Protein backbone atom coordinates (compact mmCIF):
# COMPACT_ATOMS: atom_id res chain seq x y z
CA UNK A 1 0.00 0.00 0.00
CA UNK A 2 1.23 3.47 -0.87
CA UNK A 3 -0.34 6.48 0.76
CA UNK A 4 0.35 10.14 0.02
CA UNK A 5 -1.28 12.62 2.44
CA UNK A 6 -0.89 16.34 1.75
CA UNK A 7 2.48 15.74 0.09
CA UNK A 8 4.33 18.82 -1.14
CA UNK A 9 7.60 19.12 -3.01
CA UNK A 10 9.35 22.22 -4.32
CA UNK A 11 12.36 22.82 -6.50
CA UNK A 12 13.23 26.34 -5.40
CA UNK A 13 10.18 28.44 -6.24
CA UNK A 14 8.60 25.71 -8.41
CA UNK A 15 5.86 23.88 -6.47
CA UNK A 16 5.98 20.50 -8.23
CA UNK A 17 3.77 18.40 -5.94
CA UNK A 18 0.93 20.41 -4.45
CA UNK A 19 -0.99 18.77 -1.56
CA UNK A 20 -1.04 15.32 -3.18
CA UNK A 21 -3.50 12.85 -1.66
CA UNK A 22 -3.30 9.39 -3.21
CA UNK A 23 -3.93 5.83 -2.03
CA UNK A 24 -2.69 2.82 -4.00
CA UNK A 25 -3.79 -0.52 -2.56
CA UNK A 26 -1.74 -3.69 -2.69
CA UNK A 27 -2.13 -5.28 -6.11
CA UNK A 28 -3.73 -2.18 -7.60
CA UNK A 29 -2.30 -0.90 -10.86
CA UNK A 30 -2.50 2.79 -11.66
CA UNK A 31 -1.26 5.01 -14.46
CA UNK A 32 0.41 8.35 -13.82
CA UNK A 33 0.15 10.45 -16.95
CA UNK A 34 0.40 14.09 -17.85
CA UNK A 35 2.47 16.56 -19.82
CA UNK A 36 6.22 16.87 -19.52
CA UNK A 37 7.16 18.75 -16.36
CA UNK A 38 3.92 18.06 -14.52
CA UNK A 39 5.57 16.12 -11.66
CA UNK A 40 4.97 12.49 -12.68
CA UNK A 41 8.56 11.35 -12.20
CA UNK A 42 8.93 13.36 -9.00
CA UNK A 43 5.77 11.74 -7.60
CA UNK A 44 7.15 8.27 -8.31
CA UNK A 45 10.73 9.02 -7.22
CA UNK A 46 9.44 10.12 -3.80
CA UNK A 47 8.23 6.56 -3.11
CA UNK A 48 11.76 5.32 -2.46
CA UNK A 49 13.15 8.70 -1.38
CA UNK A 50 15.14 9.33 -4.53
CA UNK A 51 13.43 12.71 -4.06
CA UNK A 52 12.61 13.81 -0.50
CA UNK A 53 9.26 15.45 0.23
CA UNK A 54 9.16 18.74 2.13
CA UNK A 55 5.68 18.48 3.61
CA UNK A 56 3.06 15.83 4.19
CA UNK A 57 3.19 12.12 4.81
CA UNK A 58 4.24 9.32 2.48
CA UNK A 59 3.74 5.76 3.73
CA UNK A 60 4.76 2.56 1.90
CA UNK A 61 3.68 -0.75 3.45
CA UNK A 62 3.19 0.92 6.83
CA UNK A 63 6.61 2.62 6.79
CA UNK A 64 6.85 6.42 6.71
CA UNK A 65 9.26 7.10 3.84
CA UNK A 66 9.74 10.72 4.92
CA UNK A 67 10.96 9.60 8.38
CA UNK A 68 14.76 9.95 8.36
CA UNK A 69 15.04 7.02 10.80
CA UNK A 70 13.31 4.53 8.49
CA UNK A 71 15.38 1.75 6.89
CA UNK A 72 15.19 2.73 3.22
CA UNK A 73 17.14 -0.37 2.16
CA UNK A 74 14.23 -2.49 3.42
CA UNK A 75 11.69 -0.42 1.50
CA UNK A 76 13.79 -0.26 -1.67
CA UNK A 77 14.24 -4.05 -1.65
CA UNK A 78 10.47 -4.39 -2.10
CA UNK A 79 9.95 -1.72 -4.77
CA UNK A 80 10.26 -2.37 -8.48
CA UNK A 81 11.25 0.74 -10.38
CA UNK A 82 11.48 1.42 -14.12
CA UNK A 83 13.39 4.53 -15.09
CA UNK A 84 12.44 6.77 -18.02
CA UNK A 85 15.82 6.44 -19.65
CA UNK A 86 17.73 3.27 -20.20
CA UNK A 87 19.85 2.67 -17.12
CA UNK A 88 21.21 -0.75 -17.96
CA UNK A 89 24.69 -1.98 -17.24
CA UNK A 90 26.28 -2.02 -20.71
CA UNK A 91 28.72 -4.78 -19.78
CA UNK A 92 25.86 -7.14 -18.84
CA UNK A 93 23.29 -8.97 -20.97
CA UNK A 94 19.56 -8.29 -20.61
CA UNK A 95 19.38 -11.37 -18.39
CA UNK A 96 22.26 -10.12 -16.27
CA UNK A 97 20.57 -6.75 -15.84
CA UNK A 98 17.29 -8.27 -14.61
CA UNK A 99 18.95 -10.81 -12.31
CA UNK A 100 21.50 -8.63 -10.53
CA UNK A 101 19.03 -7.17 -8.00
CA UNK A 102 17.44 -10.50 -6.99
CA UNK A 103 20.91 -12.00 -6.56
CA UNK A 104 22.53 -9.08 -4.71
CA UNK A 105 19.58 -7.63 -2.76
CA UNK A 106 17.36 -10.65 -2.15
CA UNK A 107 20.21 -13.19 -2.03
CA UNK A 108 18.41 -15.48 -4.49
CA UNK A 109 20.57 -18.23 -5.99
CA UNK A 110 21.90 -17.34 -9.45
CA UNK A 111 20.13 -20.29 -11.10
CA UNK A 112 16.77 -19.38 -9.56
CA UNK A 113 17.21 -15.71 -10.48
CA UNK A 114 18.07 -16.64 -14.07
CA UNK A 115 14.99 -18.88 -14.34
CA UNK A 116 12.81 -16.04 -13.07
CA UNK A 117 14.62 -13.55 -15.31
CA UNK A 118 14.05 -15.70 -18.41
CA UNK A 119 10.34 -16.01 -17.57
CA UNK A 120 10.04 -12.28 -17.00
CA UNK A 121 11.84 -11.30 -20.21
CA UNK A 122 9.72 -13.79 -22.14
CA UNK A 123 6.56 -12.39 -20.55
CA UNK A 124 7.35 -8.91 -21.87
CA UNK A 125 8.30 -10.15 -25.35
CA UNK A 126 12.07 -9.95 -25.00
CA UNK A 127 12.97 -13.65 -25.07
CA UNK A 128 15.07 -13.21 -28.22
CA UNK A 129 17.09 -10.48 -26.45
CA UNK A 130 18.00 -12.45 -23.31
CA UNK A 131 21.68 -12.73 -24.28
CA UNK A 132 22.00 -9.30 -25.89
CA UNK A 133 24.09 -6.58 -24.32
């Protein structure tokens, strides 16, 4: 569950997020759309504190993200994140890129991570690119 309550974020004078109230339940899928510069990426980046909020409350799975004492590693280990630009490791194949986090963060065995990675890449239509850099 993700909950934004009166969340505000500024970049200098620019008020990017203005009193955002949003609830996303577990398993719910939402779309964040709008014109360039409207705050979509900022809204999403706040979930794992890549961008800190200045006012309000942001709670992910019962943990207050804005609380400086919270263990962000624990929250980030549970959040899947797709960046706007390609941020792949160029020295790794597509399979290597999708398996590195499960192996390093979740301590999943390499073989299990690769099986899951192959299924995931196939699911999104990239099975022919598994071994591409």
